Amino acid sequence: MKGLFMRRFRLPLALAASLALALTGCGGGSSGAAKGSCPGGKVRFGVEPFEDAAKLTPAYKTLGKALEAKLGCPVEVQIVQGYSAEVLALQNKKLDMAQFGPLGFVFASQRTGAQPVASFGNPDGSVSTYKAGIWVKKDSPIATVADLKGRTLALSDAGSTSGDALPRYAIRKAGLSESDVKLQYAGGHPQSLLALTYGKADAAEINTQQQATSTSEHQFDAAKYKQIWASDPIPNDPITVAKGLDPAFRAKLVSALTSVSPQDVAKAGAFLDVEPGPLVPVTKQTYQPLFDLAKTLGLTEKNL
């Protein structure tokens, strides 16, 4: 094949013109590409692994295929290894769009200039939300966050919005210091719930998304537990675009995202405890409460 491309040959003028036109479409990637065409011939969509990648992959493949049909060019879905890998991929122009957790977006936007364009909507078109929570077993003497003094609290991952930052903020608001509570990072939302289930912790963060998933899988029965704290609503994960994305293609991408059918969004949205609804437009202002939270807690990217 290499030798074939090294041979010198001439194309008929009409064929050459047709080939030139084809190269300006999806996959051209050159400076002469038509405005709004696919960057580099495909759209690379990264998703942070907020759930088991084996579960996320088919759900986001469905969303990717629907988006591909709207855009008219291939969409490559990647469940990345984690926040750092996703940010690095954006910085190195290996991704065109990426979904982050709300707090992760705060730092990703500061470091890479990632811009939020869409999130998961409710059936009425409003931005969907979820809540962080702290739960204990039903017969536990712990009734309030203040009662966690000297107790073990299972959190999910360092830097998680609902699984770390907000529970720590609740501890502060209850008049405790973080050293008053034995904080343990379980390694994920499912693992945090399991730590409580199997008596490895006195309390655990369980957000409404994990609660819904675990309930549907018969791994969580709310009647056997009690919730001692819940956060204010948190806007769901933003889908962001890379800072240098061609403005014409960005507009095309936003239009495609927000016109994908609720049925094609549903599988991915289910992991976020979202009723089948569309993807809806969002802006940086949608996530301002998370920027404020990071400032209040003195959080930096090192906390992720």
Coordinates of C-alpha atoms in Angstrom, one line a residue:
M1 CA 0.0 0.0 0.0
K2 CA 2.9 2.4 0.8
G3 CA 4.4 1.8 -2.6
L4 CA 1.1 2.6 -4.3
F5 CA 0.9 6.0 -2.7
M6 CA 4.5 6.8 -3.6
R7 CA 3.9 6.2 -7.3
R8 CA 3.4 9.3 -9.5
F9 CA 0.3 9.3 -11.5
R10 CA -2.2 11.8 -12.9
L11 CA -5.9 11.8 -12.3
P12 CA -8.4 12.9 -14.9
L13 CA -9.4 16.5 -14.3
A14 CA -13.1 15.7 -13.4
L15 CA -12.0 12.9 -11.0
A16 CA -9.5 15.2 -9.4
A17 CA -12.2 17.8 -8.8
S18 CA -14.5 15.3 -7.3
L19 CA -11.8 14.0 -5.0
A20 CA -11.0 17.6 -3.9
L21 CA -14.7 18.2 -3.1
A22 CA -14.9 15.0 -1.0
L23 CA -11.9 16.0 1.0
T24 CA -13.5 19.2 2.1
G25 CA -16.3 17.2 3.8
C26 CA -16.2 15.2 7.0
G27 CA -12.7 14.0 7.3
G28 CA -10.8 16.8 5.5
G29 CA -9.3 18.3 8.5
S30 CA -7.3 20.8 6.4
S31 CA -7.4 24.5 6.6
G32 CA -9.5 24.5 3.5
A33 CA -12.2 22.4 5.0
A34 CA -15.8 23.7 4.9
K35 CA -17.0 25.6 7.9
G36 CA -18.8 23.3 10.3
S37 CA -17.3 20.1 8.9
C38 CA -16.1 17.4 11.3
P39 CA -12.7 18.3 12.9
G40 CA -10.2 15.7 11.8
G41 CA -12.8 13.6 10.2
K42 CA -14.6 12.5 13.4
V43 CA -15.8 13.8 16.7
R44 CA -14.0 12.4 19.7
F45 CA -16.3 12.3 22.8
G46 CA -14.7 11.6 26.2
V47 CA -16.8 10.5 29.2
E48 CA -15.4 10.5 32.8
P49 CA -16.0 7.0 34.3
F50 CA -18.6 8.0 37.0
E51 CA -19.9 4.4 36.8
D52 CA -18.5 1.0 35.7
A53 CA -17.1 1.6 32.2
A54 CA -18.6 -1.7 31.1
K55 CA -22.0 -0.3 31.9
L56 CA -21.4 3.2 30.5
T57 CA -20.0 2.1 27.2
P58 CA -23.1 0.7 25.5
A59 CA -25.2 3.6 26.9
Y60 CA -22.9 6.3 25.5
K61 CA -22.4 4.3 22.2
T62 CA -26.2 4.7 21.8
L63 CA -25.9 8.4 22.3
G64 CA -22.9 8.6 20.1
K65 CA -24.7 6.9 17.2
A66 CA -27.6 9.2 17.5
L67 CA -25.3 12.2 17.5
E68 CA -23.4 10.8 14.5
A69 CA -26.7 10.6 12.5
K70 CA -27.4 14.3 13.4
L71 CA -23.9 15.5 12.5
G72 CA -23.3 13.3 9.4
C73 CA -19.9 12.2 10.6
P74 CA -18.4 9.6 12.9
V75 CA -18.6 10.0 16.7
E76 CA -15.9 8.1 18.6
V77 CA -16.9 7.5 22.3
Q78 CA -14.2 7.0 24.8
I79 CA -14.8 6.1 28.5
V80 CA -11.6 7.7 29.8
Q81 CA -9.5 6.4 32.7
G82 CA -10.3 9.3 34.9
Y83 CA -10.5 13.1 35.3
S84 CA -6.7 13.6 34.8
A85 CA -6.7 11.6 31.6
E86 CA -9.7 13.5 30.3
V87 CA -8.2 16.9 31.0
L88 CA -4.9 15.8 29.4
A89 CA -6.7 14.6 26.3
L90 CA -8.4 18.0 26.0
Q91 CA -5.2 19.8 26.4
N92 CA -3.5 17.7 23.8
K93 CA -6.4 18.0 21.4
K94 CA -7.2 14.3 21.5
L95 CA -10.8 15.1 22.4
D96 CA -13.3 17.5 20.8
M97 CA -15.9 17.2 23.5
A98 CA -16.0 15.8 27.0
Q99 CA -18.5 15.1 29.8
F100 CA -17.3 16.0 33.3
G101 CA -18.8 15.8 36.8
P102 CA -19.9 19.3 37.9
L103 CA -16.9 19.9 40.2
G104 CA -14.5 18.4 37.8
F105 CA -15.8 20.8 35.2
V106 CA -14.9 23.7 37.4
F107 CA -11.2 22.8 37.3
A108 CA -11.3 21.5 33.7
S109 CA -12.6 24.9 32.6
Q110 CA -9.9 26.7 34.5
R111 CA -7.1 24.5 33.1
T112 CA -8.3 23.8 29.5
G113 CA -10.9 26.4 28.8
A114 CA -13.5 23.7 28.3
Q115 CA -16.9 25.3 27.6
P116 CA -20.2 23.7 28.7
V117 CA -22.8 23.5 26.0
A118 CA -25.4 20.8 27.1
S119 CA -26.5 18.7 30.0
F120 CA -29.2 16.1 30.7
G121 CA -32.7 17.6 30.7
N122 CA -36.0 16.7 32.4
P123 CA -39.0 15.9 30.2
D124 CA -40.1 19.6 30.6
G125 CA -36.8 20.8 29.1
S126 CA -35.3 22.1 32.4
V127 CA -31.8 21.1 33.5
S128 CA -31.9 17.9 35.6
T129 CA -30.3 17.9 39.0
Y130 CA -29.3 15.4 41.7
K131 CA -28.5 15.6 45.4
A132 CA -25.7 14.5 47.6
G133 CA -26.7 12.6 50.8
I134 CA -25.3 11.0 53.9
W135 CA -27.0 7.8 55.1
V136 CA -26.7 5.5 58.1
K137 CA -28.3 2.2 59.0
K138 CA -31.8 2.5 60.3
D139 CA -30.9 1.4 63.8
S140 CA -27.9 3.7 64.1
P141 CA -27.8 6.3 66.9
I142 CA -26.5 8.8 64.5
A143 CA -29.2 11.3 63.7
T144 CA -27.4 14.4 62.5
V145 CA -24.2 15.4 60.8
A146 CA -22.9 16.6 64.2
D147 CA -23.3 13.1 65.5
L148 CA -20.6 11.9 63.1
K149 CA -17.9 13.2 65.5
G150 CA -15.6 10.3 66.1
R151 CA -17.4 8.1 63.6
T152 CA -16.3 6.7 60.2
L153 CA -17.8 8.3 57.1
A154 CA -17.3 6.6 53.7
L155 CA -16.9 9.0 50.8
S156 CA -16.5 8.0 47.1
D157 CA -13.5 9.6 45.4
A158 CA -11.4 12.7 46.3
G159 CA -12.8 15.6 44.3
S160 CA -16.2 14.1 43.7
T161 CA -19.0 16.8 43.9
S162 CA -21.5 14.7 45.8
G163 CA -19.1 12.1 47.1
D164 CA -16.5 14.4 48.7
A165 CA -16.9 18.2 48.5
L166 CA -20.5 18.5 49.5
P167 CA -20.4 16.1 52.5
R168 CA -17.2 17.8 53.7
Y169 CA -19.0 21.1 53.4
A170 CA -21.9 19.6 55.5
I171 CA -19.4 18.7 58.2
R172 CA -18.1 22.2 58.3
K173 CA -21.6 23.7 58.5
A174 CA -22.4 21.3 61.4
G175 CA -19.6 22.9 63.4
L176 CA -17.1 20.1 63.1
S177 CA -13.6 20.0 61.6
E178 CA -12.7 17.3 59.1
S179 CA -10.4 15.8 61.7
D180 CA -13.4 15.2 64.0
V181 CA -14.7 12.6 61.5
K182 CA -12.8 9.6 60.2
L183 CA -13.1 10.1 56.5
Q184 CA -12.5 7.1 54.3
Y185 CA -12.4 7.2 50.5
A186 CA -14.0 4.0 49.2
G187 CA -13.1 4.4 45.6
G188 CA -16.5 5.2 44.0
H189 CA -20.1 5.7 44.8
P190 CA -21.0 2.0 44.6
Q191 CA -18.1 1.2 46.9
S192 CA -19.2 3.9 49.4
L193 CA -22.7 2.3 49.6
L194 CA -21.1 -1.1 50.1
A195 CA -18.9 0.2 52.9
L196 CA -22.1 1.0 54.8
T197 CA -23.9 -2.1 53.8
Y198 CA -21.2 -4.4 55.1
G199 CA -20.4 -2.4 58.3
K200 CA -17.1 -1.0 57.1
A201 CA -18.3 2.6 57.9
D202 CA -20.8 4.1 60.3
A203 CA -22.2 6.4 57.6
A204 CA -21.7 6.8 53.9
E205 CA -22.3 9.3 51.1
I206 CA -25.0 8.0 48.8
N207 CA -26.2 10.4 46.2
T208 CA -29.6 10.2 44.5
Q209 CA -28.1 8.8 41.3
Q210 CA -26.4 5.9 43.1
Q211 CA -29.5 5.4 45.2
A212 CA -31.6 5.0 42.1
T213 CA -29.2 2.7 40.3
S214 CA -28.6 0.5 43.3
T215 CA -32.4 0.3 44.1
S216 CA -33.2 -0.8 40.5
E217 CA -30.5 -3.5 40.8
H218 CA -31.9 -4.6 44.2
Q219 CA -28.7 -3.6 46.0
F220 CA -30.2 -0.9 48.1
D221 CA -33.4 -0.8 50.2
A222 CA -34.0 2.6 51.6
A223 CA -36.3 1.1 54.3
K224 CA -33.2 -0.4 56.0
Y225 CA -31.4 3.0 56.2
K226 CA -32.0 6.6 57.1
Q227 CA -30.8 9.8 55.6
I228 CA -29.3 12.3 58.0
W229 CA -28.4 15.0 55.4
A230 CA -29.2 16.0 51.9
S231 CA -27.6 18.8 49.8
D232 CA -29.3 21.4 47.7
P233 CA -29.9 20.3 44.0
I234 CA -26.8 20.0 41.9
P235 CA -27.0 20.6 38.1
N236 CA -26.1 17.4 36.3
D237 CA -22.9 16.7 34.4
P238 CA -22.1 19.2 31.6
I239 CA -21.0 18.1 28.2
T240 CA -18.3 20.5 27.2
V241 CA -16.4 21.4 24.0
A242 CA -12.7 22.0 23.6
K243 CA -11.7 25.7 23.7
G244 CA -10.3 25.8 20.1
L245 CA -13.2 24.1 18.4
D246 CA -14.3 25.8 15.2
P247 CA -17.2 28.1 16.1
A248 CA -19.2 26.9 13.1
F249 CA -18.8 23.3 14.1
R250 CA -19.5 24.1 17.7
A251 CA -22.9 25.6 16.7
K252 CA -23.6 22.5 14.6
L253 CA -22.6 20.3 17.5
V254 CA -24.9 22.1 20.0
S255 CA -27.8 21.9 17.5
A256 CA -27.2 18.2 17.1
L257 CA -26.9 17.5 20.8
T258 CA -30.1 19.3 21.7
S259 CA -32.0 17.6 18.9
V260 CA -31.1 14.0 19.8
S261 CA -34.3 12.2 20.9
P262 CA -35.0 11.6 24.6
Q263 CA -35.0 7.8 23.7
D264 CA -31.4 8.0 22.5
V265 CA -30.4 10.0 25.6
A266 CA -32.3 7.7 28.0
K267 CA -29.7 5.0 28.5
A268 CA -26.9 7.4 29.5
G269 CA -29.3 9.6 31.5
A270 CA -30.4 6.6 33.5
F271 CA -27.1 6.5 35.2
L272 CA -27.7 10.1 36.3
D273 CA -31.2 9.3 37.6
V274 CA -32.8 11.4 34.9
E275 CA -36.2 10.6 33.5
P276 CA -36.1 10.3 29.7
G277 CA -35.7 13.9 28.4
P278 CA -33.6 15.8 25.9
L279 CA -30.1 17.3 26.2
V280 CA -30.6 21.0 27.0
P281 CA -28.3 24.0 26.6
V282 CA -26.2 25.1 29.6
T283 CA -23.6 27.8 30.2
K284 CA -20.9 28.4 32.7
Q285 CA -23.4 30.3 34.8
T286 CA -25.4 27.1 35.3
Y287 CA -22.5 25.8 37.3
Q288 CA -21.6 29.0 39.3
P289 CA -22.6 27.4 42.6
L290 CA -19.9 24.8 42.1
F291 CA -17.3 27.5 41.4
D292 CA -18.5 29.2 44.7
L293 CA -18.2 25.9 46.6
A294 CA -14.7 25.3 45.4
K295 CA -13.7 28.8 46.5
T296 CA -15.4 28.4 49.9
L297 CA -13.7 25.0 50.6
G298 CA -10.4 26.2 49.2
L299 CA -10.4 23.4 46.7
T300 CA -7.9 23.2 43.8
E301 CA -7.3 20.7 41.1
K302 CA -5.0 18.8 43.4
N303 CA -8.1 17.8 45.4
L304 CA -9.4 15.7 42.5

